[in-house]
mmCIF file of C-alpha atoms and ligand atoms in Angstrom:
data_model
loop_
_atom_site.group_PDB
_atom_site.id
_atom_site.type_symbol
_atom_site.label_atom_id
_atom_site.label_comp_id
_atom_site.label_asym_id
_atom_site.label_seq_id
_atom_site.Cartn_x
_atom_site.Cartn_y
_atom_site.Cartn_z
ATOM 1 C CA MET R 1032 5.620 8.901 25.583
ATOM 2 C CA SER R 1033 7.426 5.603 25.681
ATOM 3 C CA THR R 1034 6.559 1.979 25.209
ATOM 4 C CA ARG R 1035 7.871 -1.076 26.918
ATOM 5 C CA ALA R 1036 9.654 -3.493 24.600
ATOM 6 C CA LEU R 1037 12.140 -6.348 24.565
ATOM 7 C CA ILE R 1038 15.194 -4.850 23.130
ATOM 8 C CA VAL R 1039 18.825 -5.677 22.217
ATOM 9 C CA ASP R 1040 20.729 -5.271 25.513
ATOM 10 C CA PRO R 1041 24.376 -6.559 25.361
ATOM 11 C CA SER R 1042 24.558 -6.276 29.202
ATOM 12 C CA THR R 1043 22.429 -9.480 29.582
ATOM 13 C CA PRO R 1044 23.657 -12.962 28.811
ATOM 14 C CA THR R 1045 21.289 -13.374 25.843
ATOM 15 C CA SER R 1046 21.689 -9.749 24.709
ATOM 16 C CA ILE R 1047 18.042 -9.289 25.332
ATOM 17 C CA GLY R 1048 16.299 -7.296 28.022
ATOM 18 C CA PHE R 1049 13.278 -5.030 28.739
ATOM 19 C CA GLY R 1050 13.601 -1.312 27.889
ATOM 20 C CA GLU R 1051 11.560 1.666 26.989
ATOM 21 C CA ILE R 1052 11.392 2.830 23.373
ATOM 22 C CA ALA R 1053 9.799 5.942 21.926
ATOM 23 C CA THR R 1054 6.145 5.068 21.283
ATOM 24 C CA PRO R 1055 5.970 4.027 17.554
ATOM 25 C CA VAL R 1056 4.183 6.475 15.206
ATOM 26 C CA ALA R 1057 2.285 5.169 12.240
ATOM 27 C CA GLY R 1058 3.834 6.478 9.036
ATOM 28 C CA PRO R 1059 2.088 6.554 5.576
ATOM 29 C CA GLY R 1060 0.362 3.146 4.865
ATOM 30 C CA GLN R 1061 0.888 2.047 8.427
ATOM 31 C CA LEU R 1062 -1.362 1.036 11.355
ATOM 32 C CA LEU R 1063 -0.633 1.408 15.033
ATOM 33 C CA VAL R 1064 -1.339 -1.806 16.864
ATOM 34 C CA GLU R 1065 -1.650 -2.546 20.615
ATOM 35 C CA VAL R 1066 0.196 -5.906 20.974
ATOM 36 C CA ARG R 1067 -1.476 -8.600 23.035
ATOM 37 C CA HIS R 1068 0.672 -11.597 22.286
ATOM 38 C CA VAL R 1069 3.968 -12.292 20.555
ATOM 39 C CA SER R 1070 5.667 -15.509 19.619
ATOM 40 C CA LEU R 1071 9.339 -16.482 19.858
ATOM 41 C CA ASN R 1072 11.498 -17.525 16.986
ATOM 42 C CA TYR R 1073 15.114 -18.729 16.701
ATOM 43 C CA ALA R 1074 15.732 -15.571 14.550
ATOM 44 C CA ASP R 1075 14.929 -13.388 17.570
ATOM 45 C CA LEU R 1076 17.726 -15.108 19.593
ATOM 46 C CA ASN R 1077 20.099 -14.747 16.564
ATOM 47 C CA ASN R 1078 19.127 -11.117 15.790
ATOM 48 C CA ALA R 1079 19.955 -10.039 19.320
ATOM 49 C CA LEU R 1080 23.579 -11.363 18.935
ATOM 50 C CA SER R 1081 24.293 -10.822 15.315
ATOM 51 C CA GLY R 1082 24.061 -6.993 15.124
ATOM 52 C CA ARG R 1083 21.275 -7.216 12.557
ATOM 53 C CA VAL R 1084 19.001 -5.458 15.123
ATOM 54 C CA PRO R 1085 20.811 -2.446 16.641
ATOM 55 C CA VAL R 1086 21.423 -2.058 20.408
ATOM 56 C CA GLY R 1087 18.440 -0.541 22.106
ATOM 57 C CA ALA R 1088 16.049 -1.438 19.181
ATOM 58 C CA PRO R 1089 13.007 -3.770 19.805
ATOM 59 C CA LEU R 1090 13.305 -7.362 18.739
ATOM 60 C CA GLY R 1091 10.600 -9.703 17.496
ATOM 61 C CA LEU R 1092 8.774 -10.532 14.296
ATOM 62 C CA ASP R 1093 5.397 -12.076 15.254
ATOM 63 C CA ALA R 1094 2.578 -10.328 17.123
ATOM 64 C CA ALA R 1095 -1.201 -10.220 17.331
ATOM 65 C CA GLY R 1096 -3.325 -7.423 18.957
ATOM 66 C CA VAL R 1097 -5.878 -4.739 18.253
ATOM 67 C CA VAL R 1098 -5.684 -1.769 15.918
ATOM 68 C CA LEU R 1099 -5.374 1.522 17.892
ATOM 69 C CA GLN R 1100 -5.033 3.784 14.822
ATOM 70 C CA GLY R 1101 -5.930 2.964 11.233
ATOM 71 C CA ALA R 1102 -3.863 3.925 8.109
ATOM 72 C CA ALA R 1103 -4.281 7.646 7.245
ATOM 73 C CA ASP R 1104 -5.183 6.647 3.669
ATOM 74 C CA GLY R 1105 -8.005 4.402 4.809
ATOM 75 C CA SER R 1106 -6.389 1.232 3.693
ATOM 76 C CA GLY R 1107 -6.207 -1.777 5.856
ATOM 77 C CA PRO R 1108 -8.110 -2.868 9.003
ATOM 78 C CA ALA R 1109 -10.084 -0.206 10.958
ATOM 79 C CA VAL R 1110 -9.648 0.785 14.621
ATOM 80 C CA GLY R 1111 -10.707 -2.001 16.896
ATOM 81 C CA THR R 1112 -9.880 -4.809 14.442
ATOM 82 C CA ARG R 1113 -8.136 -7.963 15.843
ATOM 83 C CA VAL R 1114 -4.976 -8.334 13.692
ATOM 84 C CA VAL R 1115 -1.891 -10.642 13.266
ATOM 85 C CA LEU R 1116 1.335 -8.944 11.968
ATOM 86 C CA PHE R 1117 4.706 -9.941 10.651
ATOM 87 C CA ALA R 1118 7.238 -7.126 11.110
ATOM 88 C CA TYR R 1119 10.561 -6.213 12.782
ATOM 89 C CA GLY R 1120 10.111 -4.809 16.320
ATOM 90 C CA ALA R 1121 7.071 -6.872 17.190
ATOM 91 C CA PHE R 1122 8.168 -7.383 20.852
ATOM 92 C CA ALA R 1123 6.682 -4.060 22.058
ATOM 93 C CA GLU R 1124 3.418 -2.936 23.682
ATOM 94 C CA ARG R 1125 2.688 -0.885 20.554
ATOM 95 C CA VAL R 1126 3.911 -1.474 17.036
ATOM 96 C CA ALA R 1127 3.577 0.691 13.797
ATOM 97 C CA VAL R 1128 3.282 -1.737 10.988
ATOM 98 C CA ASP R 1129 2.739 -1.571 7.140
ATOM 99 C CA VAL R 1130 -0.788 -2.545 6.088
ATOM 100 C CA SER R 1131 0.857 -5.061 3.738
ATOM 101 C CA ALA R 1132 2.203 -7.014 6.769
ATOM 102 C CA VAL R 1133 -1.146 -7.399 8.585
ATOM 103 C CA ALA R 1134 -4.150 -9.634 8.335
ATOM 104 C CA GLU R 1135 -7.391 -9.570 10.190
ATOM 105 C CA VAL R 1136 -7.958 -12.399 12.757
ATOM 106 C CA PRO R 1137 -11.354 -13.998 12.247
ATOM 107 C CA ALA R 1138 -13.820 -14.579 15.089
ATOM 108 C CA GLY R 1139 -13.127 -17.933 16.609
ATOM 109 C CA VAL R 1140 -9.383 -17.679 16.291
ATOM 110 C CA GLY R 1141 -7.576 -16.574 19.480
ATOM 111 C CA LEU R 1142 -5.042 -13.827 19.365
ATOM 112 C CA ALA R 1143 -2.478 -16.051 21.049
ATOM 113 C CA GLU R 1144 -2.982 -18.669 18.353
ATOM 114 C CA ALA R 1145 -2.631 -16.035 15.699
ATOM 115 C CA ALA R 1146 0.618 -14.713 17.219
ATOM 116 C CA ALA R 1147 2.055 -18.181 16.855
ATOM 117 C CA LEU R 1148 1.617 -18.069 13.058
ATOM 118 C CA PRO R 1149 3.699 -15.513 11.189
ATOM 119 C CA THR R 1150 7.434 -16.505 10.865
ATOM 120 C CA ALA R 1151 7.053 -20.322 11.219
ATOM 121 C CA GLY R 1152 3.675 -20.551 9.426
ATOM 122 C CA LEU R 1153 4.722 -18.385 6.423
ATOM 123 C CA ALA R 1154 7.918 -20.336 6.078
ATOM 124 C CA ALA R 1155 6.009 -23.684 6.010
ATOM 125 C CA LEU R 1156 3.266 -22.388 3.695
ATOM 126 C CA ARG R 1157 5.544 -20.592 1.193
ATOM 127 C CA SER R 1158 8.284 -23.237 1.088
ATOM 128 C CA LEU R 1159 5.810 -26.030 0.314
ATOM 129 C CA ARG R 1160 4.148 -23.874 -2.257
ATOM 130 C CA SER R 1161 7.495 -23.006 -3.872
ATOM 131 C CA ALA R 1162 8.366 -26.634 -4.008
ATOM 132 C CA GLY R 1163 5.183 -27.595 -5.787
ATOM 133 C CA ILE R 1164 3.311 -29.360 -3.090
ATOM 134 C CA ALA R 1165 0.616 -31.685 -4.583
ATOM 135 C CA PRO R 1166 -1.241 -34.793 -3.631
ATOM 136 C CA GLY R 1167 0.866 -37.885 -3.606
ATOM 137 C CA LYS R 1168 4.242 -36.152 -3.317
ATOM 138 C CA ARG R 1169 6.611 -37.538 -0.900
ATOM 139 C CA VAL R 1170 7.497 -34.746 1.490
ATOM 140 C CA LEU R 1171 10.371 -34.883 4.053
ATOM 141 C CA VAL R 1172 10.287 -32.367 6.883
ATOM 142 C CA THR R 1173 13.417 -32.053 8.933
ATOM 143 C CA GLY R 1174 13.274 -30.419 12.408
ATOM 144 C CA ALA R 1175 9.623 -31.577 12.364
ATOM 145 C CA SER R 1176 9.244 -31.125 16.074
ATOM 146 C CA GLY R 1177 9.781 -27.355 15.892
ATOM 147 C CA GLY R 1178 7.649 -24.397 14.988
ATOM 148 C CA VAL R 1179 8.208 -24.489 11.165
ATOM 149 C CA GLY R 1180 8.281 -28.300 11.217
ATOM 150 C CA ARG R 1181 4.929 -28.876 12.909
ATOM 151 C CA TYR R 1182 3.187 -26.461 10.516
ATOM 152 C CA ALA R 1183 4.860 -28.008 7.396
ATOM 153 C CA VAL R 1184 3.746 -31.540 8.462
ATOM 154 C CA ARG R 1185 0.130 -30.390 8.869
ATOM 155 C CA LEU R 1186 -0.033 -28.290 5.637
ATOM 156 C CA ALA R 1187 1.713 -31.065 3.584
ATOM 157 C CA ALA R 1188 -0.722 -33.656 4.907
ATOM 158 C CA HIS R 1189 -3.658 -31.341 4.182
ATOM 159 C CA ALA R 1190 -2.441 -31.059 0.599
ATOM 160 C CA GLY R 1191 -2.550 -34.893 0.325
ATOM 161 C CA ALA R 1192 1.157 -35.523 0.415
ATOM 162 C CA HIS R 1193 2.912 -38.533 2.008
ATOM 163 C CA VAL R 1194 4.663 -36.819 4.943
ATOM 164 C CA ILE R 1195 7.874 -38.079 6.566
ATOM 165 C CA ALA R 1196 8.666 -36.079 9.804
ATOM 166 C CA SER R 1197 12.245 -36.256 10.886
ATOM 167 C CA VAL R 1198 13.017 -35.474 14.663
ATOM 168 C CA GLY R 1199 15.867 -35.764 17.076
ATOM 169 C CA SER R 1200 14.390 -38.349 19.373
ATOM 170 C CA PRO R 1201 11.228 -40.299 19.825
ATOM 171 C CA THR R 1202 9.982 -37.929 22.494
ATOM 172 C CA ARG R 1203 10.275 -34.969 20.064
ATOM 173 C CA GLY R 1204 8.149 -36.802 17.568
ATOM 174 C CA ALA R 1205 5.302 -37.211 19.962
ATOM 175 C CA GLY R 1206 1.992 -36.186 18.351
ATOM 176 C CA LEU R 1207 3.264 -35.842 14.771
ATOM 177 C CA ALA R 1208 1.611 -39.022 13.547
ATOM 178 C CA ASP R 1209 -1.712 -37.833 14.889
ATOM 179 C CA VAL R 1210 -1.498 -34.548 12.916
ATOM 180 C CA GLY R 1211 -0.694 -35.959 9.480
ATOM 181 C CA ALA R 1212 2.838 -37.535 9.431
ATOM 182 C CA ASP R 1213 2.697 -40.799 7.647
ATOM 183 C CA GLU R 1214 6.212 -41.690 9.074
ATOM 184 C CA VAL R 1215 8.028 -40.274 11.988
ATOM 185 C CA VAL R 1216 11.786 -41.057 11.956
ATOM 186 C CA VAL R 1217 14.566 -40.237 14.217
ATOM 187 C CA GLY R 1218 17.267 -38.701 12.109
ATOM 188 C CA LEU R 1219 17.599 -39.541 8.348
ATOM 189 C CA ASP R 1220 19.781 -42.729 8.401
ATOM 190 C CA ASP R 1221 16.970 -45.196 8.056
ATOM 191 C CA LEU R 1222 15.338 -43.493 5.036
ATOM 192 C CA LYS R 1223 16.009 -45.251 1.777
ATOM 193 C CA GLU R 1224 13.185 -44.235 -0.469
ATOM 194 C CA ALA R 1225 13.588 -40.983 -2.573
ATOM 195 C CA VAL R 1226 11.441 -37.926 -1.702
ATOM 196 C CA ASP R 1227 10.075 -35.198 -3.939
ATOM 197 C CA ILE R 1228 10.085 -32.215 -1.649
ATOM 198 C CA VAL R 1229 12.228 -31.404 1.424
ATOM 199 C CA VAL R 1230 11.426 -28.621 3.989
ATOM 200 C CA GLU R 1231 14.959 -28.464 5.541
ATOM 201 C CA THR R 1232 15.363 -26.545 8.761
ATOM 202 C CA VAL R 1233 18.338 -28.269 10.541
ATOM 203 C CA GLY R 1234 21.270 -27.768 8.118
ATOM 204 C CA GLY R 1235 24.731 -29.483 8.464
ATOM 205 C CA PRO R 1236 24.681 -33.243 7.765
ATOM 206 C CA HIS R 1237 20.893 -33.201 7.527
ATOM 207 C CA LEU R 1238 21.121 -31.000 4.442
ATOM 208 C CA VAL R 1239 23.570 -33.356 2.836
ATOM 209 C CA THR R 1240 21.551 -36.463 3.451
ATOM 210 C CA ALA R 1241 18.269 -34.725 2.509
ATOM 211 C CA TRP R 1242 19.945 -33.693 -0.861
ATOM 212 C CA GLU R 1243 20.981 -37.330 -1.429
ATOM 213 C CA LEU R 1244 17.350 -38.495 -0.785
ATOM 214 C CA LEU R 1245 15.884 -35.996 -3.225
ATOM 215 C CA ALA R 1246 14.489 -37.511 -6.425
ATOM 216 C CA PRO R 1247 15.205 -36.154 -9.836
ATOM 217 C CA GLY R 1248 12.911 -33.176 -10.372
ATOM 218 C CA GLY R 1249 12.653 -32.703 -6.650
ATOM 219 C CA SER R 1250 12.971 -29.437 -4.723
ATOM 220 C CA LEU R 1251 14.768 -29.030 -1.393
ATOM 221 C CA GLN R 1252 13.836 -25.787 0.384
ATOM 222 C CA SER R 1253 16.650 -24.699 2.660
ATOM 223 C CA VAL R 1254 14.643 -22.811 5.326
ATOM 224 C CA GLY R 1255 16.869 -22.924 8.314
ATOM 225 C CA TRP R 1256 20.266 -24.110 9.831
ATOM 226 C CA THR R 1257 19.329 -24.654 13.515
ATOM 227 C CA SER R 1258 22.209 -27.135 13.998
ATOM 228 C CA GLY R 1259 24.844 -24.542 13.130
ATOM 229 C CA GLU R 1260 26.928 -27.502 11.750
ATOM 230 C CA PRO R 1261 28.729 -27.305 8.441
ATOM 231 C CA ALA R 1262 27.457 -29.301 5.428
ATOM 232 C CA VAL R 1263 30.026 -31.301 3.598
ATOM 233 C CA PHE R 1264 28.853 -32.690 0.272
ATOM 234 C CA PRO R 1265 30.773 -35.710 -1.072
ATOM 235 C CA PRO R 1266 32.347 -35.344 -4.504
ATOM 236 C CA TYR R 1267 29.759 -35.454 -7.360
ATOM 237 C CA ALA R 1268 26.813 -35.149 -4.893
ATOM 238 C CA THR R 1269 25.549 -32.278 -7.052
ATOM 239 C CA VAL R 1270 26.107 -33.898 -10.384
ATOM 240 C CA GLY R 1271 23.275 -35.985 -11.944
ATOM 241 C CA PRO R 1272 19.705 -35.567 -13.161
ATOM 242 C CA PRO R 1273 18.321 -32.091 -12.277
ATOM 243 C CA LYS R 1274 16.978 -31.313 -8.959
ATOM 244 C CA THR R 1275 17.003 -28.035 -7.017
ATOM 245 C CA LEU R 1276 18.337 -26.750 -3.725
ATOM 246 C CA THR R 1277 16.605 -23.447 -3.134
ATOM 247 C CA SER R 1278 17.509 -20.858 -0.386
ATOM 248 C CA TYR R 1279 14.374 -19.572 1.417
ATOM 249 C CA VAL R 1280 13.681 -16.345 3.270
ATOM 250 C CA ASN R 1281 10.395 -14.885 4.480
ATOM 251 C CA GLU R 1282 9.424 -11.752 2.516
ATOM 252 C CA PHE R 1283 7.662 -9.138 4.691
ATOM 253 C CA ALA R 1284 4.722 -8.305 2.394
ATOM 254 C CA ALA R 1285 2.746 -11.139 3.997
ATOM 255 C CA ALA R 1286 -0.784 -9.929 4.308
ATOM 256 C CA ASP R 1287 -2.309 -12.388 1.846
ATOM 257 C CA ASP R 1288 -0.433 -15.417 3.272
ATOM 258 C CA LEU R 1289 -1.160 -14.291 6.820
ATOM 259 C CA ALA R 1290 -4.857 -14.132 5.879
ATOM 260 C CA GLU R 1291 -4.611 -17.668 4.464
ATOM 261 C CA LEU R 1292 -2.963 -19.008 7.572
ATOM 262 C CA VAL R 1293 -5.626 -17.520 9.881
ATOM 263 C CA ARG R 1294 -8.322 -18.843 7.490
ATOM 264 C CA LEU R 1295 -6.755 -22.332 7.790
ATOM 265 C CA VAL R 1296 -6.823 -22.146 11.488
ATOM 266 C CA ALA R 1297 -10.457 -20.841 11.678
ATOM 267 C CA GLU R 1298 -11.547 -23.856 9.491
ATOM 268 C CA GLY R 1299 -9.606 -26.188 11.770
ATOM 269 C CA THR R 1300 -7.076 -27.406 9.083
ATOM 270 C CA LEU R 1301 -4.150 -25.735 10.803
ATOM 271 C CA VAL R 1302 -3.762 -25.789 14.583
ATOM 272 C CA PRO R 1303 -0.982 -23.859 16.221
ATOM 273 C CA GLU R 1304 0.754 -26.117 18.779
ATOM 274 C CA ILE R 1305 1.749 -23.824 21.553
ATOM 275 C CA SER R 1306 3.748 -25.847 24.065
ATOM 276 C CA TRP R 1307 5.047 -22.968 25.967
ATOM 277 C CA ARG R 1308 2.796 -20.050 27.106
ATOM 278 C CA GLY R 1309 3.425 -17.382 29.704
ATOM 279 C CA SER R 1310 4.003 -13.721 30.387
ATOM 280 C CA TRP R 1311 6.722 -12.014 28.381
ATOM 281 C CA GLU R 1312 8.280 -11.270 31.819
ATOM 282 C CA ARG R 1313 9.392 -14.882 31.547
ATOM 283 C CA PHE R 1314 11.141 -14.301 28.258
ATOM 284 C CA ALA R 1315 14.596 -15.776 29.363
ATOM 285 C CA GLU R 1316 12.971 -19.014 30.458
ATOM 286 C CA ALA R 1317 11.224 -19.529 27.075
ATOM 287 C CA ALA R 1318 14.388 -18.560 25.250
ATOM 288 C CA ASP R 1319 16.289 -21.195 27.201
ATOM 289 C CA ALA R 1320 13.607 -23.834 26.333
ATOM 290 C CA LEU R 1321 13.758 -23.023 22.688
ATOM 291 C CA ARG R 1322 17.466 -23.264 22.587
ATOM 292 C CA GLY R 1323 17.332 -26.454 24.700
ATOM 293 C CA ARG R 1324 14.930 -28.131 22.134
ATOM 294 C CA ARG R 1325 12.155 -28.345 24.825
ATOM 295 C CA VAL R 1326 9.522 -26.475 22.829
ATOM 296 C CA ALA R 1327 7.339 -28.614 20.709
ATOM 297 C CA GLY R 1328 5.918 -26.173 18.127
ATOM 298 C CA LYS R 1329 5.625 -22.645 19.431
ATOM 299 C CA ALA R 1330 6.362 -20.473 22.513
ATOM 300 C CA VAL R 1331 3.860 -17.609 22.922
ATOM 301 C CA PHE R 1332 4.092 -14.769 25.302
ATOM 302 C CA ASP R 1333 1.193 -12.697 26.798
ATOM 303 C CA VAL R 1334 1.996 -9.054 26.553
ATOM 304 C CA LYS R 1335 -1.170 -8.054 28.394
ATOM 305 C CA PRO R 1336 -2.677 -10.210 31.170
ATOM 306 C CA HIS R 1337 -6.109 -10.152 29.465
ATOM 307 C CA ALA R 1338 -6.846 -11.017 25.859
HETATM 308 N N1 NAP W 366 14.429 -18.598 6.056
HETATM 309 C C1 NAP W 366 13.418 -18.059 6.876
HETATM 310 O O1 NAP W 366 12.753 -17.051 6.449
HETATM 311 C C2 NAP W 366 12.999 -18.747 8.092
HETATM 312 C C3 NAP W 366 11.838 -18.771 8.667
HETATM 313 C C4 NAP W 366 11.477 -19.464 9.848
HETATM 314 C C5 NAP W 366 12.451 -20.183 10.468
HETATM 315 N N2 NAP W 366 13.731 -20.111 9.951
HETATM 316 C C6 NAP W 366 14.769 -20.933 10.558
HETATM 317 O O2 NAP W 366 14.330 -22.292 10.442
HETATM 318 C C7 NAP W 366 14.826 -23.071 11.554
HETATM 319 C C8 NAP W 366 13.658 -23.699 12.306
HETATM 320 O O3 NAP W 366 12.900 -22.730 12.872
HETATM 321 P P1 NAP W 366 11.845 -23.077 13.996
HETATM 322 O O4 NAP W 366 11.058 -21.915 14.312
HETATM 323 O O5 NAP W 366 11.040 -24.345 13.505
HETATM 324 O O6 NAP W 366 12.797 -23.579 15.110
HETATM 325 P P2 NAP W 366 12.588 -24.667 16.336
HETATM 326 O O7 NAP W 366 11.044 -24.482 16.735
HETATM 327 O O8 NAP W 366 13.629 -24.386 17.393
HETATM 328 O O9 NAP W 366 12.765 -25.964 15.669
HETATM 329 C C9 NAP W 366 14.048 -26.338 15.222
HETATM 330 C C10 NAP W 366 14.128 -27.921 15.323
HETATM 331 O O10 NAP W 366 15.451 -28.230 14.865
HETATM 332 C C11 NAP W 366 15.957 -29.439 15.462
HETATM 333 N N3 NAP W 366 17.315 -29.295 15.721
HETATM 334 C C12 NAP W 366 18.248 -30.162 15.123
HETATM 335 N N4 NAP W 366 19.413 -29.842 15.503
HETATM 336 C C13 NAP W 366 19.358 -28.846 16.456
HETATM 337 C C14 NAP W 366 20.328 -28.158 17.228
HETATM 338 N N5 NAP W 366 21.639 -28.405 17.244
HETATM 339 N N6 NAP W 366 19.824 -27.281 18.019
HETATM 340 C C15 NAP W 366 18.559 -26.930 18.077
HETATM 341 N N7 NAP W 366 17.610 -27.549 17.430
HETATM 342 C C16 NAP W 366 17.975 -28.548 16.563
HETATM 343 C C17 NAP W 366 15.122 -29.503 16.722
HETATM 344 O O11 NAP W 366 14.457 -30.716 16.562
HETATM 345 P P3 NAP W 366 14.744 -32.032 17.643
HETATM 346 O O12 NAP W 366 14.819 -31.604 18.976
HETATM 347 O O13 NAP W 366 13.631 -32.926 17.338
HETATM 348 O O14 NAP W 366 16.106 -32.483 17.016
HETATM 349 C C18 NAP W 366 14.225 -28.392 16.816
HETATM 350 O O15 NAP W 366 12.813 -28.803 17.073
HETATM 351 C C19 NAP W 366 15.654 -22.104 12.415
HETATM 352 O O16 NAP W 366 16.952 -22.099 12.015
HETATM 353 C C20 NAP W 366 15.079 -20.701 11.950
HETATM 354 O O17 NAP W 366 15.907 -19.619 12.142
HETATM 355 C C21 NAP W 366 14.035 -19.576 8.814
#
């Protein structure tokens, strides 16, 4: 039996196309999930081209659906449970996933909203936590118009921080003040006052300027490098009172943090902003919008017409 999936296909311009894969089989400690929605991340576009995901293998990291088969050892959600998952190969009609990478989606939270959470939501939640988010901290979020950025703005504001959202243009900053940004700035040039925490997703000159803005004792979380530009630090930029630049990567054992994210959505604290939604047949259109900086927040695909 086979399963339809979005796979690495070097014959297409994006190296992404539809294909049939062997229907996944749940191994020990795994569930089989029927996928209803998936969300698109920059990593998916990069993974198709970088060789990290082999030719013919399914792409994707974020999905939500319904458990078709529970784990053989009885752990994790039972058959019929609505779940969100964070795992390689999520862009398929069926996915076998470790129980440790799944959380139940509570009633009142849509599966499309849940699918918008994993990669970007985990990066925002965990990088802020790792940086020591607390009331009154001054938090700078770069690339605040994007998936990670919009979650980071909301979570930092909910934690009582003073939030500065940096975007590429006034249009890209639309709505951020309404969801918790105390300041919305275009670029970083006008910022003068030091910040305690940076959630940095742009890289290049943004990383350098954000580092210069970081106060002694502060923490810069290097989450992404969407600009692809080099970062050139002036001499002695890294000499002075201690402050930290920490590299960040999402670890896959995410069940507890996924549960936290869907709980925050259920209580209304976190609202996934889905500015692009459509069938996964329109994958290329959404990928183009993401690359072209026309997605505010998240792009979510419907894998089944109903949900
Ligand atoms: N380390 C990890 O585990 C992890 C997890 C999640 C994401 N990431 C990375 O974090 C970054 C942000 O992810 P995301 O999901 O938030 O992406 P996204 O939704 O595409 O947002 C990225 C934002 O970066 C800004 N940007 C600045 N220069 C850009 C350029 N040259 N090209 C495109 N965008 C540019 C854009 O804002 P403006 O249009 O306002 O300028 C855009 O909204 C990506 O690099 C992603 O790979 C890493």
